[in-house]
Structure formats: structure tokens, C-alpha cells
Amino acid sequence: MFNLEALKFVNDVEKECLPIFTKLEEICLYNQKKMLNAFRDANVNLSDIASSTGYGNDDRARVKLSEVYARVFGAETGIVSPLITSGTHGLTIALFGILRPDDIMFSVTGKPYDTLIDVIFGEGIGSLKDFKVRYEDVDLIDNDFDYKLIETRMKELNPRMVYVQRSRGYTSRESLSVEKIEKLIKFVKNIKPDVLVMVDNCYGEFVEMKEPSDVGADIMVGSLIKNAGGGIAPTGAYIVGTNYAIEQISSRFIAPSIGLEVGSYAGSYTPFFQGCFIAPHVVLNALKGNILFGRVAEKLGMSSLPKFGDMPHDIVRTIEFGNADRLVEFCRIIQKLSPVDSAVVPYPWDMPGYNDQVIMAAGAFVQGSSIELSADGPLREPYVGYMQGGVTYEHVKIVAIEFAESYLTSK
Ligand SMILES: *Cc1c(COP(=O)(O)O)cnc(C)c1O
């Protein structure tokens, strides 16, 4: 069933990983207790988990689901809805909910994630820029905030919003710890107490014991087809934060003065509640797979982030392949060992918005889900593959064995 050399190789690597797994299990235990408490404190009853139609004025599932997420993330309140299509949609609603003409959005983690570029700078398509919202940014230095420059620019610009992206997106920087984000929030609030801090928390949920909203973020957004939906939520995103911020954002999400009074979903809410409940454990599985795979790649001679021994701050793993063939082969192994679409062979293609060809592997039950095992990478030097997810650890381990085999047998 397995190549014995590769199996032994990966089993040996796994032994090295056990101390890190133990630490991740402690984090998961804590987060699972937080989650259980959130469900109990919100008094979720089976009779609450019912679908609704039309305006959905009396949709208790919508209200309770939002309450559970707000509680588990340490926020005052939140919006959690299948009506939010994606992380990008959630981030867009939040930005447009808060920012007004002449306001400044000040990103302190450099340029935001690719899909937000047109939301911010697009010409004549209803972007923030079209609505006269200004944008400024400061890059990270040495994987941390550039405090000096942030202070100078804060004083010059007097921004309405400070924007933080926790995960790395398609850049080579490391993801940010909640500890670093907490320090940043204190720092900017000390300069301008009424500034609103918004955090793109995609891929970061349940990786640590705290979330940015536990440590003072006014607005935090993430996707339900990544960590926060536990691999079960079929779509959606969450926006949590302070009462003030969420009220502003709910006016943009639905309509001014109507806000969160309405919102129906005729499908089943069950997978949203179940996915939320198991999310800490699913993230644990993805993280264990991530650590194992990273160490396997390192042992086979590739450089990979996060480095072995460093605790992760998101579920993304990067592996530097150094040549196109190896990157393509990696994506094909992941596709081939997927539960669905396993017969599909991925090829690099010209994806709109990218200068280089991109290859993607995804054999997921939920289309586009990246809490399920998935990988991609642009075909350019140094040929870096991005890998994330894996709802079961064993699935990722099986892929790691086949990946190791492809190297060990081609020596
Ligand atoms: C995935 C992601 C997004 C966008 O989410 P979609 O659901 O794909 O629209 C935004 N920011 C970061 C850092 C992400 O990883």
C-alpha cells in the first residue's frame, strides 16, 4: 500500500514533530473549551438551528451563529452569514461600512491580499478610490511592524482605519503572531485613540489561543471556507468586532436602518454550527499536517516556511522547489490524492490578474475550500508552492509519504 522506504522516512520525521504536536494539541484543547463555552453561553438549542425564508426577521439561527462566533473570538458582536460569499466579500463590506470620503485607510502590513487591490484602487468600478477614500501603506520590516515609520505617518495622515493582514498571502514574509498584533494595536491607539483597527484574519483562526479581536481589534474578518468553518460550512464569512463598528458595517451589508434585522437562509444552518464547533480540531489537523510536510520537505533539501521548530501563526506552508517541474509535480500529487476530482491533472495557466502562469491543486468537497488540502504556486523563480489545509492529519501524511517517495526513488 505504501512505499516502505518513504513510509519509514515520514514516520521518522513524524517522531521529530511530536513535541510540536503536543503544543498544538494544548492550544486546540483550550480553543475547543472556548468554543464549547461560546455555544453554552449563547444557549444554542436544536430548535434554533432552523432554516428561514424571505426577510428572515425571525431567523434565530442567524442571530445565534453570529453570537457564537463573536463570543469565541472575544468580540462584542458580529455578522456571520451564508449571504457573504467569500473572505474578499466580507472584507469589502467591512471596508465600505466604515470608510467615508476623505477618510484614510492605512495598511501597516504593506499591500493587501491580491483580491483586494481592485476593491481599493480600481478605476471606475466602485472602488474605495472611486468613493474618494484614500489609501496609504507602510511595509513590514524583518517580519515585524515598522513602528517608527508608522508613528510618523499616523501623525501626518490622521487615518480613520489601521489595516492589518495577519497571513502572508502570496508574499514571502512570515505571518504575524497575535502577540505582535496586540502590541501594534496598543501602539496605534496610543497615538490616536479613536482609530479603528481592522484585521484580515484569513487562515489565522484557532492557530493560537487568542485572536486579534481578543486583543483590541475593532473589526476582524475571515472566510468560512477556510479555518473558521471547520471544513463543513458550505460558504460564508464572518465579520466580528465592537458594537459600533458592526453597526456601521451592518448598514452597508443589508441597508441603513435595517441592518441585522433581516437575513434568511433556506438551506440548512446545521453545517455552519457543526463546522464552527469542530473548527479548532480541524485546524489542529491542518497544522499537524503542515508541520509534518514542512519537515519532510526540509529533510529532502528544500527550504520551507514556517521553519521547523517555529510555532505557526496561520495554516499556510510554503515550499521552495527551485524549478518548475518539481512545483508542478507537487501540485499533481496533491490533486491525485484528493477525495474528489482525483483524475484531474492540473496544468499551469494564465490566470487573470497574474503576470506569471499559476498552477493550482484542489480536490475539495466545497468548491474553492482551502481548509481542505489544497496547493498552488506561480511559475516563477524560485518556484514556491503554497499549501494549506487538510481536514484530517492522516490525509496530509499520506500525501507526504507519496511526495517523499517521488524524491527518494528518483535519487
Ligand atoms: C483567502 C484570503 C483572502 C480572501 O478570501 P477569499 O475567500 O478567497 O475571497 C483575503 N486575505 C487573505 C490573507 C487570504 O488568505
Short mmCIF file of C-alpha atoms and ligand atoms in Angstrom, two decimals:
data_model
loop_
_atom_site.label_atom_id
_atom_site.label_comp_id
_atom_site.label_asym_id
_atom_site.label_seq_id
_atom_site.Cartn_x
_atom_site.Cartn_y
_atom_site.Cartn_z
CA MET A 1 0.00 0.00 0.00
CA PHE A 2 2.88 2.34 0.81
CA ASN A 3 6.44 2.50 -0.41
CA LEU A 4 8.22 1.18 2.69
CA GLU A 5 11.24 3.43 2.40
CA ALA A 6 9.04 6.52 2.14
CA LEU A 7 6.76 5.33 4.95
CA LYS A 8 9.71 4.84 7.29
CA PHE A 9 11.17 8.20 6.28
CA VAL A 10 7.92 10.02 7.10
CA ASN A 11 7.36 8.04 10.31
CA ASP A 12 10.83 9.11 11.48
CA VAL A 13 10.09 12.73 10.62
CA GLU A 14 6.80 12.44 12.49
CA LYS A 15 8.66 11.42 15.66
CA GLU A 16 10.66 14.64 15.46
CA CYS A 17 7.39 16.58 15.19
CA LEU A 18 5.75 15.10 18.31
CA PRO A 19 6.83 17.85 20.76
CA ILE A 20 5.30 20.48 18.45
CA PHE A 21 2.16 18.39 18.03
CA THR A 22 1.82 18.31 21.82
CA LYS A 23 1.95 22.11 21.96
CA LEU A 24 -0.61 22.39 19.16
CA GLU A 25 -2.88 19.93 20.98
CA GLU A 26 -2.75 22.12 24.08
CA ILE A 27 -3.80 25.13 22.01
CA CYS A 28 -6.60 23.10 20.45
CA LEU A 29 -7.86 21.89 23.82
CA TYR A 30 -8.04 25.47 25.04
CA ASN A 31 -9.79 26.67 21.88
CA GLN A 32 -12.24 23.78 21.96
CA LYS A 33 -13.19 24.71 25.52
CA LYS A 34 -13.63 28.34 24.45
CA MET A 35 -15.85 27.10 21.65
CA LEU A 36 -17.94 24.90 23.93
CA ASN A 37 -18.38 27.81 26.31
CA ALA A 38 -19.45 30.05 23.42
CA PHE A 39 -22.16 27.57 22.40
CA ARG A 40 -23.35 27.19 26.00
CA ASP A 41 -23.30 30.91 26.77
CA ALA A 42 -25.24 31.63 23.58
CA ASN A 43 -27.68 28.90 24.68
CA VAL A 44 -27.82 27.24 21.29
CA ASN A 45 -30.80 24.89 21.14
CA LEU A 46 -31.63 22.42 18.42
CA SER A 47 -34.84 24.35 17.77
CA ASP A 48 -32.72 27.44 16.97
CA ILE A 49 -30.97 25.70 14.09
CA ALA A 50 -33.72 26.05 11.53
CA SER A 51 -33.74 27.45 8.02
CA SER A 52 -35.73 30.54 7.11
CA THR A 53 -37.11 32.29 4.04
CA GLY A 54 -37.88 35.77 2.76
CA TYR A 55 -36.80 38.59 5.05
CA GLY A 56 -35.88 36.16 7.78
CA ASN A 57 -36.95 38.56 10.54
CA ASP A 58 -37.35 35.69 12.95
CA ASP A 59 -34.24 33.77 11.88
CA ARG A 60 -32.80 32.67 15.24
CA ALA A 61 -30.05 30.58 13.64
CA ARG A 62 -28.53 33.72 12.10
CA VAL A 63 -28.57 35.50 15.47
CA LYS A 64 -27.20 32.57 17.46
CA LEU A 65 -24.50 31.71 14.94
CA SER A 66 -23.27 35.30 14.99
CA GLU A 67 -23.30 35.27 18.77
CA VAL A 68 -21.25 32.07 18.96
CA TYR A 69 -18.56 33.47 16.65
CA ALA A 70 -18.46 36.80 18.47
CA ARG A 71 -18.07 35.03 21.82
CA VAL A 72 -15.39 32.58 20.72
CA PHE A 73 -13.39 35.42 19.15
CA GLY A 74 -13.76 37.69 22.19
CA ALA A 75 -15.65 40.35 20.21
CA GLU A 76 -18.72 42.32 21.29
CA THR A 77 -20.85 41.27 18.36
CA GLY A 78 -20.66 40.04 14.79
CA ILE A 79 -22.16 39.25 11.43
CA VAL A 80 -21.90 35.65 10.26
CA SER A 81 -23.81 34.78 7.16
CA PRO A 82 -24.02 32.43 4.21
CA LEU A 83 -25.01 35.58 2.30
CA ILE A 84 -21.39 36.74 2.47
CA THR A 85 -19.82 34.92 -0.47
CA SER A 86 -16.17 34.89 0.48
CA GLY A 87 -13.44 36.43 2.57
CA THR A 88 -12.98 39.17 -0.01
CA HIS A 89 -16.71 39.96 0.13
CA GLY A 90 -16.59 40.17 3.93
CA LEU A 91 -13.53 42.42 3.88
CA THR A 92 -15.17 44.62 1.22
CA ILE A 93 -18.38 45.02 3.23
CA ALA A 94 -16.35 45.94 6.31
CA LEU A 95 -14.19 48.50 4.47
CA PHE A 96 -17.16 50.17 2.80
CA GLY A 97 -19.11 50.03 6.06
CA ILE A 98 -16.52 52.05 7.93
CA LEU A 99 -14.75 54.34 5.46
CA ARG A 100 -16.23 57.62 4.20
CA PRO A 101 -15.00 60.09 1.56
CA ASP A 102 -11.65 61.68 2.56
CA ASP A 103 -11.04 59.01 5.21
CA ILE A 104 -7.70 57.26 5.08
CA MET A 105 -7.22 53.51 5.15
CA PHE A 106 -3.71 52.98 6.46
CA SER A 107 -2.28 49.50 5.91
CA VAL A 108 0.65 48.68 8.16
CA THR A 109 1.35 45.29 6.51
CA GLY A 110 2.08 46.60 3.01
CA LYS A 111 -0.21 45.98 0.05
CA PRO A 112 -3.23 43.86 0.99
CA TYR A 113 -4.12 40.45 -0.45
CA ASP A 114 -4.42 40.31 -4.24
CA THR A 115 -8.21 40.23 -4.46
CA LEU A 116 -8.45 43.50 -2.52
CA ILE A 117 -6.30 45.54 -4.87
CA ASP A 118 -9.19 46.45 -7.18
CA VAL A 119 -11.51 46.92 -4.21
CA ILE A 120 -9.16 49.66 -3.05
CA PHE A 121 -7.63 51.10 -6.24
CA GLY A 122 -9.89 50.04 -9.14
CA GLU A 123 -10.82 52.80 -11.61
CA GLY A 124 -14.49 53.45 -12.28
CA ILE A 125 -15.72 50.17 -10.80
CA GLY A 126 -17.00 51.42 -7.45
CA SER A 127 -13.71 51.00 -5.60
CA LEU A 128 -12.85 52.81 -2.39
CA LYS A 129 -10.81 55.17 -4.55
CA ASP A 130 -13.88 55.96 -6.68
CA PHE A 131 -15.61 56.98 -3.44
CA LYS A 132 -12.69 59.27 -2.55
CA VAL A 133 -11.37 57.09 0.22
CA ARG A 134 -7.59 57.46 0.42
CA TYR A 135 -5.14 54.65 0.93
CA GLU A 136 -1.63 54.69 2.37
CA ASP A 137 0.65 51.90 3.50
CA VAL A 138 3.87 51.02 5.26
CA ASP A 139 5.69 47.74 4.64
CA LEU A 140 6.81 45.34 7.33
CA ILE A 141 10.49 45.25 8.21
CA ASP A 142 12.13 42.00 9.30
CA ASN A 143 8.70 40.37 9.64
CA ASP A 144 7.53 42.95 12.15
CA PHE A 145 5.82 46.33 12.09
CA ASP A 146 7.88 49.39 11.16
CA TYR A 147 6.94 51.24 14.35
CA LYS A 148 9.00 54.34 13.66
CA LEU A 149 7.53 54.98 10.25
CA ILE A 150 4.04 54.04 11.43
CA GLU A 151 4.25 56.68 14.16
CA THR A 152 5.41 59.38 11.75
CA ARG A 153 2.77 58.53 9.15
CA MET A 154 -0.03 58.25 11.76
CA LYS A 155 0.72 61.78 12.90
CA GLU A 156 0.83 63.12 9.33
CA LEU A 157 -2.19 61.28 7.98
CA ASN A 158 -4.59 61.03 10.92
CA PRO A 159 -6.12 57.85 9.42
CA ARG A 160 -9.61 56.58 10.15
CA MET A 161 -8.52 52.95 9.89
CA VAL A 162 -5.35 50.99 10.53
CA TYR A 163 -5.39 47.79 8.49
CA VAL A 164 -3.51 44.61 9.35
CA GLN A 165 -3.23 41.40 7.32
CA ARG A 166 -2.24 38.53 9.61
CA SER A 167 -1.44 35.88 6.99
CA ARG A 168 1.16 36.29 4.27
CA GLY A 169 -0.93 35.94 1.11
CA TYR A 170 1.33 35.34 -1.90
CA THR A 171 4.34 37.07 -0.38
CA SER A 172 7.43 35.60 1.20
CA ARG A 173 7.03 37.27 4.58
CA GLU A 174 6.09 35.33 7.69
CA SER A 175 2.62 35.52 9.15
CA LEU A 176 2.10 37.73 12.21
CA SER A 177 1.57 36.41 15.72
CA VAL A 178 -1.35 37.71 17.76
CA GLU A 179 1.22 38.95 20.26
CA LYS A 180 2.75 41.22 17.60
CA ILE A 181 -0.68 42.40 16.52
CA GLU A 182 -1.61 43.19 20.13
CA LYS A 183 1.49 45.34 20.54
CA LEU A 184 0.70 47.17 17.29
CA ILE A 185 -2.90 47.84 18.35
CA LYS A 186 -1.77 49.35 21.66
CA PHE A 187 0.81 51.43 19.82
CA VAL A 188 -1.56 52.96 17.26
CA LYS A 189 -4.36 53.51 19.80
CA ASN A 190 -1.90 55.34 21.97
CA ILE A 191 -1.18 57.73 19.09
CA LYS A 192 -4.83 58.05 18.01
CA PRO A 193 -7.33 56.55 20.49
CA ASP A 194 -10.30 56.66 18.09
CA VAL A 195 -8.57 54.96 15.16
CA LEU A 196 -10.32 51.73 14.13
CA VAL A 197 -8.09 48.70 13.71
CA MET A 198 -9.26 46.16 11.15
CA VAL A 199 -7.61 42.74 10.83
CA ASP A 200 -7.82 40.38 7.87
CA ASN A 201 -7.70 37.17 9.91
CA CYS A 202 -7.96 34.71 6.97
CA TYR A 203 -6.10 31.44 7.73
CA GLY A 204 -5.34 32.56 11.30
CA GLU A 205 -8.37 31.34 13.28
CA PHE A 206 -7.70 28.87 16.11
CA VAL A 207 -3.98 28.64 15.34
CA GLU A 208 -3.20 30.40 18.63
CA MET A 209 -5.09 30.68 21.91
CA LYS A 210 -6.03 34.29 21.19
CA GLU A 211 -7.41 36.08 18.18
CA PRO A 212 -6.81 39.72 17.17
CA SER A 213 -10.34 40.56 18.39
CA ASP A 214 -9.35 39.30 21.86
CA VAL A 215 -6.60 41.89 21.98
CA GLY A 216 -8.36 45.03 20.80
CA ALA A 217 -9.02 44.77 17.05
CA ASP A 218 -12.20 46.74 16.30
CA ILE A 219 -13.03 44.67 13.23
CA MET A 220 -11.91 41.17 12.28
CA VAL A 221 -12.87 39.28 9.13
CA GLY A 222 -12.35 35.76 7.83
CA SER A 223 -13.76 33.17 5.48
CA LEU A 224 -15.89 30.17 6.48
CA ILE A 225 -14.36 28.02 3.74
CA LYS A 226 -11.02 28.42 5.48
CA ASN A 227 -10.28 27.74 9.18
CA ALA A 228 -13.42 29.21 10.72
CA GLY A 229 -15.91 26.89 9.01
CA GLY A 230 -14.20 23.68 10.06
CA GLY A 231 -14.26 22.24 6.52
CA ILE A 232 -18.02 21.77 6.82
CA ALA A 233 -19.57 25.22 6.34
CA PRO A 234 -20.52 25.28 2.64
CA THR A 235 -19.93 29.03 2.12
CA GLY A 236 -19.88 32.33 4.01
CA ALA A 237 -17.69 34.64 6.01
CA TYR A 238 -17.67 36.29 9.42
CA ILE A 239 -17.18 39.88 10.48
CA VAL A 240 -16.84 40.43 14.23
CA GLY A 241 -15.92 43.45 16.29
CA THR A 242 -17.15 46.23 18.51
CA ASN A 243 -20.83 47.16 18.68
CA TYR A 244 -20.09 50.47 16.99
CA ALA A 245 -18.11 49.02 14.09
CA ILE A 246 -20.52 46.15 13.45
CA GLU A 247 -23.49 48.51 13.45
CA GLN A 248 -21.82 50.65 10.79
CA ILE A 249 -20.93 47.58 8.76
CA SER A 250 -24.41 46.03 9.05
CA SER A 251 -25.83 49.16 7.42
CA ARG A 252 -23.65 48.52 4.40
CA PHE A 253 -24.19 44.74 4.46
CA ILE A 254 -28.01 44.99 4.38
CA ALA A 255 -29.26 48.59 4.35
CA PRO A 256 -29.01 51.65 6.61
CA SER A 257 -31.57 51.46 9.43
CA ILE A 258 -32.42 47.84 8.61
CA GLY A 259 -29.05 46.35 9.47
CA LEU A 260 -29.18 42.95 11.10
CA GLU A 261 -32.97 42.82 11.48
CA VAL A 262 -33.16 40.67 8.36
CA GLY A 263 -31.33 37.89 6.54
CA SER A 264 -32.72 34.48 5.67
CA TYR A 265 -31.23 31.20 4.53
CA ALA A 266 -33.45 28.49 3.08
CA GLY A 267 -30.67 25.90 3.16
CA SER A 268 -29.57 24.12 6.28
CA TYR A 269 -27.73 26.01 9.01
CA THR A 270 -26.62 22.70 10.56
CA PRO A 271 -23.24 22.56 8.76
CA PHE A 272 -22.48 26.12 9.87
CA PHE A 273 -22.96 25.28 13.55
CA GLN A 274 -21.21 21.92 13.27
CA GLY A 275 -18.35 23.36 11.26
CA CYS A 276 -17.91 26.15 13.77
CA PHE A 277 -17.87 23.69 16.66
CA ILE A 278 -15.24 21.38 15.18
CA ALA A 279 -13.12 24.16 13.64
CA PRO A 280 -10.46 24.16 16.41
CA HIS A 281 -9.85 20.45 15.87
CA VAL A 282 -9.84 20.69 12.08
CA VAL A 283 -7.29 23.50 12.34
CA LEU A 284 -5.20 21.24 14.61
CA ASN A 285 -5.25 18.53 11.92
CA ALA A 286 -4.24 21.01 9.23
CA LEU A 287 -1.42 22.36 11.42
CA LYS A 288 -0.04 18.93 12.25
CA GLY A 289 -0.04 18.07 8.55
CA ASN A 290 1.58 21.40 7.80
CA ILE A 291 4.43 20.84 10.29
CA LEU A 292 5.00 17.27 9.10
CA PHE A 293 5.02 18.22 5.44
CA GLY A 294 7.36 21.15 6.06
CA ARG A 295 9.86 18.96 7.88
CA VAL A 296 9.66 16.29 5.16
CA ALA A 297 10.42 18.96 2.56
CA GLU A 298 13.32 20.33 4.64
CA LYS A 299 14.80 16.84 5.05
CA LEU A 300 14.57 16.37 1.30
CA GLY A 301 16.62 19.53 0.83
CA MET A 302 14.01 22.25 0.21
CA SER A 303 13.60 25.39 2.25
CA SER A 304 10.17 25.82 3.72
CA LEU A 305 8.28 28.27 5.96
CA PRO A 306 7.48 28.29 8.82
CA LYS A 307 10.89 26.86 9.74
CA PHE A 308 10.90 23.66 11.73
CA GLY A 309 10.66 24.49 15.42
CA ASP A 310 8.84 27.81 14.94
CA MET A 311 5.23 27.84 16.06
CA PRO A 312 2.82 28.66 13.20
CA HIS A 313 0.61 31.77 13.09
CA ASP A 314 -1.55 30.59 10.20
CA ILE A 315 -2.16 27.33 8.30
CA VAL A 316 -0.15 28.21 5.20
CA ARG A 317 3.06 26.36 4.32
CA THR A 318 5.46 27.50 1.62
CA ILE A 319 7.97 25.20 -0.04
CA GLU A 320 10.68 26.43 -2.35
CA PHE A 321 11.13 23.97 -5.21
CA GLY A 322 13.72 25.82 -7.27
CA ASN A 323 12.36 24.51 -10.56
CA ALA A 324 9.05 24.41 -12.38
CA ASP A 325 8.84 20.63 -12.83
CA ARG A 326 9.05 19.96 -9.11
CA LEU A 327 6.36 22.54 -8.35
CA VAL A 328 4.06 21.05 -10.97
CA GLU A 329 4.71 17.53 -9.70
CA PHE A 330 3.91 18.60 -6.11
CA CYS A 331 0.55 20.04 -7.18
CA ARG A 332 -0.22 16.91 -9.21
CA ILE A 333 0.46 14.63 -6.23
CA ILE A 334 -1.94 16.67 -4.10
CA GLN A 335 -4.60 16.57 -6.80
CA LYS A 336 -4.16 12.86 -7.42
CA LEU A 337 -4.53 12.13 -3.71
CA SER A 338 -7.72 14.15 -3.27
CA PRO A 339 -11.06 12.55 -2.37
CA VAL A 340 -12.82 14.22 -5.32
CA ASP A 341 -11.55 15.21 -8.77
CA SER A 342 -8.59 12.87 -8.30
CA ALA A 343 -8.44 12.12 -12.03
CA VAL A 344 -7.97 15.79 -12.90
CA VAL A 345 -4.41 16.69 -13.92
CA PRO A 346 -3.56 20.31 -13.08
CA TYR A 347 -1.59 22.41 -15.58
CA PRO A 348 -0.12 25.89 -15.21
CA TRP A 349 -2.40 28.50 -16.81
CA ASP A 350 -2.62 32.24 -17.39
CA MET A 351 -4.79 33.36 -14.53
CA PRO A 352 -6.32 36.85 -14.87
CA GLY A 353 -4.54 39.36 -12.66
CA TYR A 354 -1.24 37.48 -12.51
CA ASN A 355 1.86 38.17 -14.57
CA ASP A 356 3.10 34.59 -14.40
CA GLN A 357 1.34 31.33 -15.03
CA VAL A 358 -0.20 29.75 -11.93
CA ILE A 359 -0.81 26.09 -11.09
CA MET A 360 -3.47 25.00 -8.62
CA ALA A 361 -4.45 21.73 -6.99
CA ALA A 362 -7.79 21.31 -5.26
CA GLY A 363 -9.94 18.26 -4.87
CA ALA A 364 -12.34 19.61 -2.29
CA PHE A 365 -15.94 18.81 -1.36
CA VAL A 366 -16.65 22.54 -1.04
CA GLN A 367 -15.58 24.37 -4.17
CA GLY A 368 -12.59 26.61 -3.51
CA SER A 369 -12.30 25.48 0.09
CA SER A 370 -8.76 25.86 1.35
CA ILE A 371 -9.22 24.35 4.79
CA GLU A 372 -9.40 21.18 2.72
CA LEU A 373 -5.96 20.16 1.44
CA SER A 374 -5.03 22.43 -1.46
CA ALA A 375 -1.95 23.91 -3.09
CA ASP A 376 -0.91 26.45 -5.67
CA GLY A 377 2.01 28.46 -6.89
CA PRO A 378 3.12 30.94 -9.54
CA LEU A 379 5.53 29.59 -12.18
CA ARG A 380 8.38 31.96 -11.47
CA GLU A 381 11.68 31.89 -9.60
CA PRO A 382 12.19 30.50 -7.03
CA TYR A 383 9.15 28.30 -7.75
CA VAL A 384 7.42 28.47 -4.39
CA GLY A 385 4.46 26.22 -3.69
CA TYR A 386 1.79 27.31 -1.19
CA MET A 387 -0.01 24.54 0.61
CA GLN A 388 -2.76 24.72 3.19
CA GLY A 389 -5.47 22.72 4.86
CA GLY A 390 -6.17 19.06 5.33
CA VAL A 391 -9.26 18.28 7.39
CA THR A 392 -7.66 15.07 8.59
CA TYR A 393 -3.99 14.77 9.56
CA GLU A 394 -3.80 11.30 8.04
CA HIS A 395 -4.71 12.64 4.61
CA VAL A 396 -1.77 15.06 4.68
CA LYS A 397 0.51 12.32 5.96
CA ILE A 398 -0.47 10.07 3.05
CA VAL A 399 0.38 12.88 0.65
CA ALA A 400 3.70 13.45 2.46
CA ILE A 401 4.58 9.76 2.01
CA GLU A 402 3.91 9.86 -1.73
CA PHE A 403 5.78 13.16 -2.01
CA ALA A 404 8.79 11.67 -0.19
CA GLU A 405 8.62 8.60 -2.42
CA SER A 406 8.89 10.72 -5.55
CA TYR A 407 12.18 12.15 -4.25
CA LEU A 408 13.66 9.06 -2.63
CA THR A 409 13.11 6.88 -5.69
CA SER A 410 14.44 9.45 -8.21
CA LYS A 411 17.80 9.92 -6.44
C1 LIG B 1 -8.02 33.88 1.22
C2 LIG B 1 -7.64 35.23 1.68
C3 LIG B 1 -8.44 36.35 1.43
C4 LIG B 1 -9.65 36.32 0.54
O1 LIG B 1 -10.53 35.31 0.79
P1 LIG B 1 -11.46 34.68 -0.35
O2 LIG B 1 -12.41 33.90 0.49
O3 LIG B 1 -10.59 33.84 -1.21
O4 LIG B 1 -12.10 35.79 -1.06
C5 LIG B 1 -8.05 37.56 1.95
N1 LIG B 1 -6.93 37.67 2.66
C6 LIG B 1 -6.12 36.63 2.91
C7 LIG B 1 -4.86 36.84 3.70
C8 LIG B 1 -6.45 35.37 2.44
O5 LIG B 1 -5.65 34.34 2.70
#
